[in-house]
Coordinates of C-alpha atoms and ligand atoms in Angstrom, one line a residue:
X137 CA -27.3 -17.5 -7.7
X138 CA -25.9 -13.8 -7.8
X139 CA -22.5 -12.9 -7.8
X140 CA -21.7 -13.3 -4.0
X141 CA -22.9 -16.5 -3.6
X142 CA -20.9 -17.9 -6.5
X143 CA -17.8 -16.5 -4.8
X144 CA -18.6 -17.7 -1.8
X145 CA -19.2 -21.3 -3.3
X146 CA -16.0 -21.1 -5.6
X147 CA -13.9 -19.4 -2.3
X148 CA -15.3 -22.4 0.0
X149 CA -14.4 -25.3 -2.8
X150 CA -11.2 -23.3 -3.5
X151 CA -10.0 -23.3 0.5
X152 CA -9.3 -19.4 -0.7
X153 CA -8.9 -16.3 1.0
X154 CA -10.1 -13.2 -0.8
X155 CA -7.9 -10.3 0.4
X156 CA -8.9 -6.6 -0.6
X157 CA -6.6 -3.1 -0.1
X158 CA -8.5 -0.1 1.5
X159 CA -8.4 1.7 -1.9
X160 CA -10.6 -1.8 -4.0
X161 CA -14.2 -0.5 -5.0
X162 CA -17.1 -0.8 -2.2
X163 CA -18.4 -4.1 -3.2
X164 CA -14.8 -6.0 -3.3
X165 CA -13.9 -4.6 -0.2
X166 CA -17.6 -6.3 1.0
X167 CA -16.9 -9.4 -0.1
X168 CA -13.2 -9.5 1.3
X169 CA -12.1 -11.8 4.2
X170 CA -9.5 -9.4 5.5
X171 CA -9.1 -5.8 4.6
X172 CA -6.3 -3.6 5.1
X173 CA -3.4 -1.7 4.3
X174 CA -0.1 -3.0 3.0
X175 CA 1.2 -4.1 6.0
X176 CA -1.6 -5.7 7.2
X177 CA -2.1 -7.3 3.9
X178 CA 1.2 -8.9 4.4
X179 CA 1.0 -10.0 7.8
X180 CA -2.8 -11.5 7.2
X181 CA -1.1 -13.0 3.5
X182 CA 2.3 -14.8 5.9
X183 CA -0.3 -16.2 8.7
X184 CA -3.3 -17.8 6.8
X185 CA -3.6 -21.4 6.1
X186 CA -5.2 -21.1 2.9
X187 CA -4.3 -22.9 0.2
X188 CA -5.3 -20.1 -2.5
X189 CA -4.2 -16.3 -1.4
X190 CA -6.8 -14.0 -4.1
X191 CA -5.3 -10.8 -3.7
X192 CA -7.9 -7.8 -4.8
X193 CA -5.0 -5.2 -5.4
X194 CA -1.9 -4.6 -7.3
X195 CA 0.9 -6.4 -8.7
X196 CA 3.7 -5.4 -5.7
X197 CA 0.9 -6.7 -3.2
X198 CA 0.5 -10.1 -4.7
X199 CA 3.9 -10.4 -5.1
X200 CA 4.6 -9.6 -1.5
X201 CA 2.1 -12.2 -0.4
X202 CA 3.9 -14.5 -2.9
X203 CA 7.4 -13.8 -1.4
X204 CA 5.9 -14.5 2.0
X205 CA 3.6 -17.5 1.4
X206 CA 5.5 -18.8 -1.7
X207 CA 3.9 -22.7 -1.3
X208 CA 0.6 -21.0 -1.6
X209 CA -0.8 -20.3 -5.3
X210 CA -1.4 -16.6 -5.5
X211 CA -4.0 -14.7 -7.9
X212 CA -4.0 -11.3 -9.0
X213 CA -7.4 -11.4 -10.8
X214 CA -6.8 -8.9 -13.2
X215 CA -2.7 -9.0 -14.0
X216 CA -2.9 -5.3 -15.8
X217 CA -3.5 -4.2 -12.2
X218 CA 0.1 -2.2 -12.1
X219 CA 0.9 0.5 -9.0
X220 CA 2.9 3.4 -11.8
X221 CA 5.3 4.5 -8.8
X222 CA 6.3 0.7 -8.8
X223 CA 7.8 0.6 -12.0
X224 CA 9.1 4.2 -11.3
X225 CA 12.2 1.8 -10.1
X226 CA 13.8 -1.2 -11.9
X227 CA 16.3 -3.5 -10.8
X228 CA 18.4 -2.4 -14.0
X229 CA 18.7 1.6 -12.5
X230 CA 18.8 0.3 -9.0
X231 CA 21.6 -2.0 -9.6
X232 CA 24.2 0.2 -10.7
X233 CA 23.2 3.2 -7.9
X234 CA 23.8 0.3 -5.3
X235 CA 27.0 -0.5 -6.9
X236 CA 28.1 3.5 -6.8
X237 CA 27.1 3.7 -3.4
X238 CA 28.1 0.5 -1.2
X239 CA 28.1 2.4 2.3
X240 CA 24.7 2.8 1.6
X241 CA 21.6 0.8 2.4
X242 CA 18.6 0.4 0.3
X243 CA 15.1 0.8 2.3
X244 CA 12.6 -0.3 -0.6
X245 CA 9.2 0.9 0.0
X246 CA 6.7 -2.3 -0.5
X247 CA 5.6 -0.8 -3.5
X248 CA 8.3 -2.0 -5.8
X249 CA 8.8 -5.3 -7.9
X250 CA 10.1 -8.4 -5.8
X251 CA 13.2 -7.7 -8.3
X252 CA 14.2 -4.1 -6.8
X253 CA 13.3 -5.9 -3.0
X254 CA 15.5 -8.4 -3.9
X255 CA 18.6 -5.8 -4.1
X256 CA 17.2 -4.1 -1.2
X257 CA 18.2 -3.9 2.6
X258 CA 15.0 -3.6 3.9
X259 CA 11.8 -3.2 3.1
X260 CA 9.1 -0.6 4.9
X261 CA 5.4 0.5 4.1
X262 CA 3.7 3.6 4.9
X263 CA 2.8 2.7 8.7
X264 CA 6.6 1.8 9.3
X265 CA 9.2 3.7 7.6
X266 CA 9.7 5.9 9.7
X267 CA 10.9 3.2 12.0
X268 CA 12.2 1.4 10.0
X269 CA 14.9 3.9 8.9
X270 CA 15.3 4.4 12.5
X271 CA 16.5 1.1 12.8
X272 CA 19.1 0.9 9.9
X273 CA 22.8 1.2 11.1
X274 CA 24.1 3.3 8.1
X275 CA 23.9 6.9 7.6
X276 CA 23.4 6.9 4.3
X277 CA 20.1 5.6 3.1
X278 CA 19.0 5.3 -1.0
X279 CA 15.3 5.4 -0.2
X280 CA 13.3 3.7 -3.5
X281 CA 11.2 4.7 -5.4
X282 CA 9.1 6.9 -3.6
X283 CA 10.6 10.8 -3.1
X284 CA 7.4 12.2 -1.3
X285 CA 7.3 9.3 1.4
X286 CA 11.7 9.5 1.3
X287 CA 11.4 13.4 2.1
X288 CA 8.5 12.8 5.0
X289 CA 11.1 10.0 6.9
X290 CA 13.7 12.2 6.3
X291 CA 11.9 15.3 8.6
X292 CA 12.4 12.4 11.7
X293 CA 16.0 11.0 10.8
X294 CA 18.0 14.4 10.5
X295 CA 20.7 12.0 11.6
X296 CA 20.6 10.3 8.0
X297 CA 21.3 11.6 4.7
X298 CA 18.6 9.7 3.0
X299 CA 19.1 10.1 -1.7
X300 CA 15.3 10.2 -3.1
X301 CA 14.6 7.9 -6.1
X302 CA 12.4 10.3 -8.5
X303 CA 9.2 8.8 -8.3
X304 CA 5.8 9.5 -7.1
X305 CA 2.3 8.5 -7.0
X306 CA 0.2 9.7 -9.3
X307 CA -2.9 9.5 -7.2
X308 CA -1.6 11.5 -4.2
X309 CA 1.0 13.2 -6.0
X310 CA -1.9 15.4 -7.9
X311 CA -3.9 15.7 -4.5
X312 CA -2.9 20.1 -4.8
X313 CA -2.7 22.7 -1.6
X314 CA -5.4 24.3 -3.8
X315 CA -7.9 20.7 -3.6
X316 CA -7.2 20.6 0.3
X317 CA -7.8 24.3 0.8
X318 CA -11.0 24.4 -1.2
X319 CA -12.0 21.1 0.8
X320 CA -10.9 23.2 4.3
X321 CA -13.2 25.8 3.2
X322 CA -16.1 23.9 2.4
X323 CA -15.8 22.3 6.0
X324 CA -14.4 24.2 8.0
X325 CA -14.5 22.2 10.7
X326 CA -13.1 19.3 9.6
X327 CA -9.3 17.6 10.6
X328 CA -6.8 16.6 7.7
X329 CA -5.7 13.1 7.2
X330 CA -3.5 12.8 4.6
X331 CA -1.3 9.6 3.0
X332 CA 2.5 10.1 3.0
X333 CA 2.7 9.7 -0.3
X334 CA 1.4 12.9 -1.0
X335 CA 3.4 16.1 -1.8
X336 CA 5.5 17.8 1.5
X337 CA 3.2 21.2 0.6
X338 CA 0.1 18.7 1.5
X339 CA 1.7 17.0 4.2
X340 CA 2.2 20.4 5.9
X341 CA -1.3 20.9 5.7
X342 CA -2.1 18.2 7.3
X343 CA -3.5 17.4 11.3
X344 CA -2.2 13.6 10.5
X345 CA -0.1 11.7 8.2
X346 CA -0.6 8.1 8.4
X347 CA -1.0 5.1 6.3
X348 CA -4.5 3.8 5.5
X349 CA -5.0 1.7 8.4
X350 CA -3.6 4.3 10.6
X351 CA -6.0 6.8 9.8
X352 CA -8.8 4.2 10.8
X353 CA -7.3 4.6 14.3
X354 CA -7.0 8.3 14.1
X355 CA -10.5 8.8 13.3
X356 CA -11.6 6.7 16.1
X357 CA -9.4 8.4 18.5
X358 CA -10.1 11.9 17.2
X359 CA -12.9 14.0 18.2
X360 CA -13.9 15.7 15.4
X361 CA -16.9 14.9 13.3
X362 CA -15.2 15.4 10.4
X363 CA -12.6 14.2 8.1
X364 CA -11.2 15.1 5.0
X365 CA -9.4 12.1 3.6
X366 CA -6.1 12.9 1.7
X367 CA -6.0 9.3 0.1
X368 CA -7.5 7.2 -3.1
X369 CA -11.6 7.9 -2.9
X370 CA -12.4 4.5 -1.5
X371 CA -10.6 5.0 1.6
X372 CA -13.6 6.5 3.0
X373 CA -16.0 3.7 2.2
X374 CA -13.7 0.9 4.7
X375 CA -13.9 4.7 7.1
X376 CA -17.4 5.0 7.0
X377 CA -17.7 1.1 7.7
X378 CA -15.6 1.2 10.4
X379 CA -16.0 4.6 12.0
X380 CA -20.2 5.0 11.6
X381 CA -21.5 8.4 12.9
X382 CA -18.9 10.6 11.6
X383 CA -18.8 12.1 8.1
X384 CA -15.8 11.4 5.8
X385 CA -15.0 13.7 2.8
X386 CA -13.1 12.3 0.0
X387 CA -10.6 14.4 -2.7
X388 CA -12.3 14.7 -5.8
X389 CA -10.6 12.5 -8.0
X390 CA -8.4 11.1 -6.4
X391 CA -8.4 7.5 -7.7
X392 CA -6.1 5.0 -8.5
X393 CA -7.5 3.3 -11.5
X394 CA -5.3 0.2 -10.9
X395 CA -7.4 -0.4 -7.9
X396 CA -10.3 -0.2 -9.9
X397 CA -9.2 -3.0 -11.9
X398 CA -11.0 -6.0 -9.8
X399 CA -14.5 -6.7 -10.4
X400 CA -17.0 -9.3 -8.8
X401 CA -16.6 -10.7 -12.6
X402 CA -13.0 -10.9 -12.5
X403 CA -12.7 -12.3 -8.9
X404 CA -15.5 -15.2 -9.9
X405 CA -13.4 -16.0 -13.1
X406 CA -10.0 -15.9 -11.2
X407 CA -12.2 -18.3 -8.5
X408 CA -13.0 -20.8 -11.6
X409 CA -9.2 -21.1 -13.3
X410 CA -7.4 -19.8 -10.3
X411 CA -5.8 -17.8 -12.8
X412 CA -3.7 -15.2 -13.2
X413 CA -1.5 -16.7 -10.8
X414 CA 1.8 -14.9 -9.1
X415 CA 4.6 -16.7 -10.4
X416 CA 8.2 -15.5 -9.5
X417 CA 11.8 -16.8 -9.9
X418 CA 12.7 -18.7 -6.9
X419 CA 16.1 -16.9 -6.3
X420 CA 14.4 -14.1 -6.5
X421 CA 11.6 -15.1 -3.7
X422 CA 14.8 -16.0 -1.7
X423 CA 16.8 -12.6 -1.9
X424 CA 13.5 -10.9 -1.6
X425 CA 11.8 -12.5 1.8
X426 CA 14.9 -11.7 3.4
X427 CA 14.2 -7.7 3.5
X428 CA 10.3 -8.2 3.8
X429 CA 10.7 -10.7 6.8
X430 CA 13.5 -7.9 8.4
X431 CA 10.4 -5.4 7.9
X432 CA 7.7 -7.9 9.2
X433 CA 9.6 -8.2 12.4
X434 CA 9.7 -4.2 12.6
X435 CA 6.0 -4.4 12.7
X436 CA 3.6 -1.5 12.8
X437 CA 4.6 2.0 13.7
X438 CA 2.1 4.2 13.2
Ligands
13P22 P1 -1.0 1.8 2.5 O1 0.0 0.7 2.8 O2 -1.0 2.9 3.5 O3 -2.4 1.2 2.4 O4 -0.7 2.4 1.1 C1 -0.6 1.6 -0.1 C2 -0.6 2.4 -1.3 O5 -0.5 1.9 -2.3 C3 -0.8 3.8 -1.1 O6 -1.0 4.4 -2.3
SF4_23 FE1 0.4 2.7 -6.6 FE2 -0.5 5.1 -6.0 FE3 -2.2 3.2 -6.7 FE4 -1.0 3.1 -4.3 S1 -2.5 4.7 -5.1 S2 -1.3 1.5 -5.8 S3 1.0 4.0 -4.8 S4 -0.6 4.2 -8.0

């Protein structure tokens, strides 16, 4: 039996869904039952009637599904799997900013701990905050953790005066002008999709700035015939999958080795102990569902 039969056999005697992010290596995303981007991830991880939620990602992602689904046992198959911009933010610095500013809300991105969402407002991903923000009452917004995404809402809400918490993804925050104009020149034909996270000098580059399921739509709608793909690498193998016929060219090294963590090794032995599981403070759950849900019932926006 190779590997992908044994998961299959362990997912079917499990009653497990194996759920992948956009950026997990070729072969995870292959083997995946749904795969997506953040908010999709969320929505699929709230709706399923699995008993066992697998998440092939990172730590705020199998938390989120945790928060959601928290009678469902939830494995991170490799717990070193950490997003860095994530613990750019802990409750302990949030806390006393939220205290200093109590006009203020907090919008958490979804990539924080369920600790920071728990002191949060609401929650957003990439494919909603700019509606989200568009949908909070108070002027003043503290917009955690993640300053590039904070500054691109903040070009559609002049209306807000929205602080930036200093942090950044490493991935997209070393994507350079200087990578996306050597990548222009090489093709010149090609149209720029680029991630939010990435720096504003990139973003202005850019033909469209979306989150990674919203640049599945854009390349479908779009009628070029090529792409450049301003994201983590393996964007462009769920792209290729999904949009066959048109030629997708990724950033060289853009690659978040967090993402890289899950292997068909490490899903089959998280199958057998169901193990590491997502285990999280039930007050914490409580406080923290209550900004995801408000973001859930925003729903998509890009
Ligand atoms: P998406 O929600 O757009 O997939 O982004 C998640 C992420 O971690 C980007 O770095
Ligand atoms: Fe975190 Fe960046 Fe990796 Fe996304 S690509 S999980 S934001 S480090």
């Amino acid at each position: 039996m190779n590997a992908v039969e044994r998961i299959q056999e362990l997912k079917a005697k499990r009653k497990a869904i194996i759920l992948a992010h956009n950026y997990q290596p070729p072969e995870v995303q292959d083997i995946a039952d749904y795969v997506g981007d953040s908010l999709g991830l969320s929505q699929t991880a709230a709706s399923t009637d699995a008993e066992v939620i697998v998440f092939c990602g990172v730590d705020f992602m199998a938390e989120s599904a945790k928060i959601l689904s928290p009678e469902k046992k939830v494995i991170l198959p490799d717990s070193d799997a950490m997003c860095p911009m994530s613990a750019m933010c802990t409750d302990l610095e949030l806390a006393p900013v939220k205290e200093r500013y109590p006009e203020a809300a907090i919008v958490a991105y979804v990539n924080t701990s369920a600790a920071v969402k728990a002191l949060a407002d609401v929650c957003c991903t990439s494919a909603n905050a700019v509606r989200v923000v568009g949908k909070v009452s108070q002027e003043r917004i503290i917009f955690v953790p993640d300053k590039n995404l904070g500054a691109y809402v903040q070009r559609f809400h002049p209306e807000k005066d929205i602080m930036l918490w200093p942090g950044h993804c490493p991935t997209h925050h070393d994507i350079s002008v200087q990578n996306i104009m050597d990548l222009k020149r090489q093709h010149p034909r090609a149209k720029l999709m680029v991630h939010p996270e990435c720096t504003p000098e990139v973003i202005d580059l850019a033909d469209n700035v979306s989150s990674t399921e919203g640049m599945i739509g854009y390349a479908k709608a779009s009628e070029a015939e090529e792409l450049i793909v301003g994201t983590e690498v393996d964007m462009t193998h769920r792209l290729r999958k999904e949009v066959p016929g048109k030629t997708f060219i990724p950033v060289p090294g853009a690659i978040c080795p967090n993402m890289k963590r899950t292997t068909l090794s490490s899903l089959i032995k998280a199958l057998e102990d169901l193990s590491p599981e997502i285990l999280l403070p039930p007050e914490t759950i409580e406080a923290a569902r209550k900004p995801l849900q408000r973001m859930m019932e925003i729903g998509r926006g890009d």
